[in-house]
Coordinates of C-alpha atoms in Angstrom, one line a residue:
X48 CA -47.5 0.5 9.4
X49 CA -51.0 1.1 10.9
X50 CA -52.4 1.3 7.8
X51 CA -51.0 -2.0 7.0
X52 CA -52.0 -3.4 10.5
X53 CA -55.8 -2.2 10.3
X54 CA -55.8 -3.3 7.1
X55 CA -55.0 -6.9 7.9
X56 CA -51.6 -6.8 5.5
X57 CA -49.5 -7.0 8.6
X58 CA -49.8 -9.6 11.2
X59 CA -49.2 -8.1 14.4
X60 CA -46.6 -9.8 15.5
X61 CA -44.9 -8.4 12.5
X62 CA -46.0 -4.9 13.2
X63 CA -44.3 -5.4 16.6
X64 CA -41.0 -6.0 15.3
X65 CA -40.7 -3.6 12.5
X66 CA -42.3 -0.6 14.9
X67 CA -40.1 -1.7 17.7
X68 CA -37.2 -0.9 14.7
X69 CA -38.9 2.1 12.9
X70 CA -38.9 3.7 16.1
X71 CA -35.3 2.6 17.5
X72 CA -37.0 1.0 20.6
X73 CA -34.8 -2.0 19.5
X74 CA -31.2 -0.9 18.6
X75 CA -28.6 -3.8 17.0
X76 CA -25.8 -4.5 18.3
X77 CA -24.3 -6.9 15.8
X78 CA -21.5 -4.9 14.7
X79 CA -20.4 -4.3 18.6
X80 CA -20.4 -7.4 19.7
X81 CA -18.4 -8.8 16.7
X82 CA -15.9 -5.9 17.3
X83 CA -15.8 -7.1 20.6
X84 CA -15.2 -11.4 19.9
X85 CA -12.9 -10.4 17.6
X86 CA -10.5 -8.1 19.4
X87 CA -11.5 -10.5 22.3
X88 CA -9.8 -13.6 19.9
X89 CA -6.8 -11.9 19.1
X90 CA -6.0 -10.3 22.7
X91 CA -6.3 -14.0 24.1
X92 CA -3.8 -15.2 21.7
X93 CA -1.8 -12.4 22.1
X94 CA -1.9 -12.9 26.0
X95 CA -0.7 -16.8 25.1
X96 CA 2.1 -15.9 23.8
X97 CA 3.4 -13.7 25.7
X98 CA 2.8 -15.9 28.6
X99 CA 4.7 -19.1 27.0
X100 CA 7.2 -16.7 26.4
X101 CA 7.3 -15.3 29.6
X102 CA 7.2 -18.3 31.8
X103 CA 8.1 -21.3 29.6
X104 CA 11.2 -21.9 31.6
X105 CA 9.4 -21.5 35.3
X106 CA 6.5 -23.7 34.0
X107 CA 7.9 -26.0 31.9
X108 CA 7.1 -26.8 28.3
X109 CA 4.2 -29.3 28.9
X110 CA 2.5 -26.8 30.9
X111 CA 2.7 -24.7 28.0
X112 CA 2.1 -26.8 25.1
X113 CA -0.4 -29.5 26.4
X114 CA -3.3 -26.7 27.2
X115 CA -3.0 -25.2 23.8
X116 CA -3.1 -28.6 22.0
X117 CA -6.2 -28.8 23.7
X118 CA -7.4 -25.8 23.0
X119 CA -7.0 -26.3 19.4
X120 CA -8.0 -29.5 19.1
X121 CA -11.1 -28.3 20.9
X122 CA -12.1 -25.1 19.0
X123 CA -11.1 -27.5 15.9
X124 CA -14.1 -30.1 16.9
X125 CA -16.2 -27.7 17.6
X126 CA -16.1 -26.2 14.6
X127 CA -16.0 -29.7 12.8
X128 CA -19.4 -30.8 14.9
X129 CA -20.9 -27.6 14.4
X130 CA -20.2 -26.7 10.6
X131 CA -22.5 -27.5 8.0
X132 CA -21.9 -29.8 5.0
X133 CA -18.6 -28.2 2.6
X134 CA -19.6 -26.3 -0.5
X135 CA -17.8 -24.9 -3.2
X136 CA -20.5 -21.6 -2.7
X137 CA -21.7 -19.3 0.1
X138 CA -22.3 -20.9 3.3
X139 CA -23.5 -18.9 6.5
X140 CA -22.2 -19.1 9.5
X141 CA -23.9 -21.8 12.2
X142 CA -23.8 -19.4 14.9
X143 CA -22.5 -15.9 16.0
X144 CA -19.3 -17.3 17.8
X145 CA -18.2 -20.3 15.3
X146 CA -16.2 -18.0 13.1
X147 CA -14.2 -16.8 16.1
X148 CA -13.7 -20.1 17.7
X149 CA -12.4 -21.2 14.7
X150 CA -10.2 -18.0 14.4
X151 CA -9.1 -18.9 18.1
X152 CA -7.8 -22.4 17.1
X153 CA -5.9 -21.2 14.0
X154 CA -4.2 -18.1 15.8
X155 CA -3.8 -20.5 19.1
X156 CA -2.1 -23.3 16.4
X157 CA 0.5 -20.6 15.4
X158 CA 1.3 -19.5 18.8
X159 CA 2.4 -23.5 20.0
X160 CA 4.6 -23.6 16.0
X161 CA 6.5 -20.3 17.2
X162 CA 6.5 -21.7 20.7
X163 CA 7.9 -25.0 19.4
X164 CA 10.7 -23.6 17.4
X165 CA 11.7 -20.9 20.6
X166 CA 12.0 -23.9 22.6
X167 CA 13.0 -26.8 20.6
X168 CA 14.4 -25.5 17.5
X169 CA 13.5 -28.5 15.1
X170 CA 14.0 -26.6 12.1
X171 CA 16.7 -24.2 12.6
X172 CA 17.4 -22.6 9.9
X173 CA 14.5 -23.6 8.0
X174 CA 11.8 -22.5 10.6
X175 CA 10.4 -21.0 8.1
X176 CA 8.0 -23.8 6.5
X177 CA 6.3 -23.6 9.5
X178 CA 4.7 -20.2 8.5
X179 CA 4.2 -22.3 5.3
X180 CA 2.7 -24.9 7.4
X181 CA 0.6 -22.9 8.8
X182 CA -0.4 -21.1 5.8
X183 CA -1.5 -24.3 4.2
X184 CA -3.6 -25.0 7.4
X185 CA -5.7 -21.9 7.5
X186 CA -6.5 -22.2 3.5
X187 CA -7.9 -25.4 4.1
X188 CA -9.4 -24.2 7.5
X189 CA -11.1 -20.9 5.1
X190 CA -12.4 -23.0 2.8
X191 CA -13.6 -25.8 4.5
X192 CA -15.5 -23.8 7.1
X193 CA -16.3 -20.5 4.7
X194 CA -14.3 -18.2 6.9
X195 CA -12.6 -14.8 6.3
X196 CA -10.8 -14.0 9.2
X197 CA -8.8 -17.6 8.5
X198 CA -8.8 -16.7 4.6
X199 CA -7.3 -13.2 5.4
X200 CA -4.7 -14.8 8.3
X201 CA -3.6 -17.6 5.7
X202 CA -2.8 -14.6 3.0
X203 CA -1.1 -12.7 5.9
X204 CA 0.9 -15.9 6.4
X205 CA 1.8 -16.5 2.8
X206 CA 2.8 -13.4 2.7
X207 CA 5.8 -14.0 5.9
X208 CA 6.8 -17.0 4.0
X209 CA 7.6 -15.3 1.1
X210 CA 9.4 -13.0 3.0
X211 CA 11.5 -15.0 5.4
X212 CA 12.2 -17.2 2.6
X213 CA 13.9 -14.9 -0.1
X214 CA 15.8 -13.5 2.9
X215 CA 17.1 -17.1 3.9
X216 CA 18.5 -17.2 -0.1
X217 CA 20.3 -14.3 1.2
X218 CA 18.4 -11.9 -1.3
X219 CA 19.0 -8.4 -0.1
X220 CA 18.9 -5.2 -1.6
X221 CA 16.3 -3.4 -2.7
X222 CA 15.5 -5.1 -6.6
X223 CA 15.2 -8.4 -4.8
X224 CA 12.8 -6.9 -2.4
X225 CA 10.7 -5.2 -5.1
X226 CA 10.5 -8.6 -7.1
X227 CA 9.7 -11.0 -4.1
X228 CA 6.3 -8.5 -3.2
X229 CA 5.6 -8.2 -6.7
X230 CA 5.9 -12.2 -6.5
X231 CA 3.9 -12.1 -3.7
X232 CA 1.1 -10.3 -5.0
X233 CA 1.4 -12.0 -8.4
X234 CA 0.7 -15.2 -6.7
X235 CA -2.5 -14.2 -4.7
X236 CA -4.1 -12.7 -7.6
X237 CA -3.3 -16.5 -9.0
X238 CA -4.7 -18.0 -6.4
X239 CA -8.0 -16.0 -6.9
X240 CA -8.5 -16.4 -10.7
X241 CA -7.8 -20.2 -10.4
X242 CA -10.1 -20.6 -7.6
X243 CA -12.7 -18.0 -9.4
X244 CA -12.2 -20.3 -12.6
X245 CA -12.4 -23.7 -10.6
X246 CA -16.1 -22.2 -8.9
X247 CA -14.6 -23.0 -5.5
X248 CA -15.4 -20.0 -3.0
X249 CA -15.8 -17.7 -5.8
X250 CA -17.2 -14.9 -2.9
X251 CA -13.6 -15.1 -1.9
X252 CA -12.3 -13.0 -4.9
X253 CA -12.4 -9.6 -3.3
X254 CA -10.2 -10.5 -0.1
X255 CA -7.3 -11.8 -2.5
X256 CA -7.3 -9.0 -4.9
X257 CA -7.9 -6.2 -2.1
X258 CA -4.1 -7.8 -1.1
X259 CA -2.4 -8.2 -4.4
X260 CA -3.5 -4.6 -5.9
X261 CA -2.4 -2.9 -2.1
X262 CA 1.2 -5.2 -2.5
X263 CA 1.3 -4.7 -6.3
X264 CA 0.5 -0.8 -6.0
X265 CA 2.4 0.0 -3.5
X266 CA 5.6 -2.3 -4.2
X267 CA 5.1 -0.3 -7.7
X268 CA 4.8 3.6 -6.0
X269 CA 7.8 2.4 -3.8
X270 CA 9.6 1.5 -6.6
X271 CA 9.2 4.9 -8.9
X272 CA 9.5 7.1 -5.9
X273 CA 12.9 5.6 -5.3
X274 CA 14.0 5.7 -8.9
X275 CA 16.4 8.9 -9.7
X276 CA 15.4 9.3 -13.1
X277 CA 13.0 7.6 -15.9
X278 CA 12.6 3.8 -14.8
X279 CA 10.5 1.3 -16.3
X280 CA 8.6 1.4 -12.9
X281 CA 6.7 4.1 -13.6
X282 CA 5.2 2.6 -16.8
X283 CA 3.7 -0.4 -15.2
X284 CA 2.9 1.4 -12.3
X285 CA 0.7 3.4 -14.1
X286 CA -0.8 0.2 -16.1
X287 CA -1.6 -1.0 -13.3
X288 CA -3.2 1.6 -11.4
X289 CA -5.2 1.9 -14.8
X290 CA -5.9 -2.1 -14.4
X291 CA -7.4 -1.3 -11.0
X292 CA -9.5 1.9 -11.9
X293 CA -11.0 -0.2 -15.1
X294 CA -12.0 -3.3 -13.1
X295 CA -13.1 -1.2 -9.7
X296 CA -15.4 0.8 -12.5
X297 CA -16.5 -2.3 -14.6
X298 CA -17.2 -4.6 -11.2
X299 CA -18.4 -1.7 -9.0
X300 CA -15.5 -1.9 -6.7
X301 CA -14.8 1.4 -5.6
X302 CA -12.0 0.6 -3.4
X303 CA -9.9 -0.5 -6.2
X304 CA -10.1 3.1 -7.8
X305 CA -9.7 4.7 -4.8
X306 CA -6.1 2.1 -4.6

């Protein structure tokens, strides 16, 4: 770098900032303080809920419901005032704090659905669209704003549906089980080639795989280790888990092989 410097290669501004980095005199903290918005996000919305919960019938609903409307609706224009234009590729984030806001509003939205159906029970027995609801919401959300941590939470959400829905058509047992995850995983992988195909958020791919080959995998390991004898499980497990080794090698995904 001195070379550089005396040389006149390297402004000295520059110089500054890389020696202040070469010689850890300036230390990032990037990864720390996203730790910390993040876990700070979910404890918040954790702490909601317990607190509607806890004092919905001391309080009343309104107190409950009309601060987290809101709070939604705020983080929601917020994020609409401060996000650029949509695009179908790679868009970076406006800000350190936008994706988290954002991530506060959707979390914050399923709080006040649970909170709805505690108190008001509008759906009964069908209470579970609203984790479909809600699912649909956070896609549009992710891919609107370009944001994991909404992408990942409308999987996770897809993912309840499915779940609460086989077990409304009173599908118990473990073969029903097995089928519904494999379903479920089926349908995310489905999701990602369409979307892949389509060129919408094609830098998406990996978060919907890294779900359907953990749900596929291990719905398929389940299934051979509880098999007595020779089942047509262990077959298409091991397709699979040859499926997943081939495209971890061919894409340089290492976590796929390591699945």
């Amino acid at each position: 770098l001195d070379t550089w410097l005396s040389a006149g290669r390297l402004l000295p501004a520059r110089y500054d900032a890389i020696a202040a980095i070469v010689s850890r005199r300036r230390i990032s903290l990037f990864v720390e303080l996203n730790a910390l918005l993040y876990l700070g996000v979910l404890a918040f919305a954790g702490g909601l809920a317990w607190t509607a919960r806890t004092y919905s019938d001391q309080w009343g609903d309104l107190a409950i419901l009309v601060p987290a409307t809101a709070l939604v609706a705020g983080c929601f224009a917020w994020a609409f005032a401060k996000a650029p234009p949509y695009s179908t590729e790679r868009v970076a984030s406006p800000s350190l704090v936008f994706d988290y806001v954002l991530y506060l509003g959707c979390l914050v939205l399923g709080v006040e659905f649970g909170y709805a159906e505690y108190r008001f029970e509008f759906l009964r027995d069908q209470w579970d669209y609203y984790l479909l609801a809600s699912a649909i919401v956070y896609f549009a959300a992710a891919y609107r704003f370009d944001n994991r941590f909404v992408l990942s939470l409308g999987i996770a959400t897809l993912g309840g549906w499915f779940g609460v829905r086989f077990t409304r058509l009173h599908w118990f047992g473990d073969e029903p089980a097995r089928l519904m995850a494999l379903m479920y995983g089926m349908v995310v992988a489905g999701i990602a080639l369409a979307t892949w195909q389509l060129r919408i958020k094609r830098h998406f791919l990996d978060a919907y795989l890294q779900v359907a080959a953990i749900v596929v995998l291990s719905t398929l390991t389940w299934s051979v280790l509880e098999s007595d004898r020779l089942s047509p499980w262990l077959p298409a497990s091991v397709a699979a888990a040859a499926l997943c080794i081939a495209g971890g090698v061919r894409f340089r995904r290492f976590s796929f092989v390591v699945y």
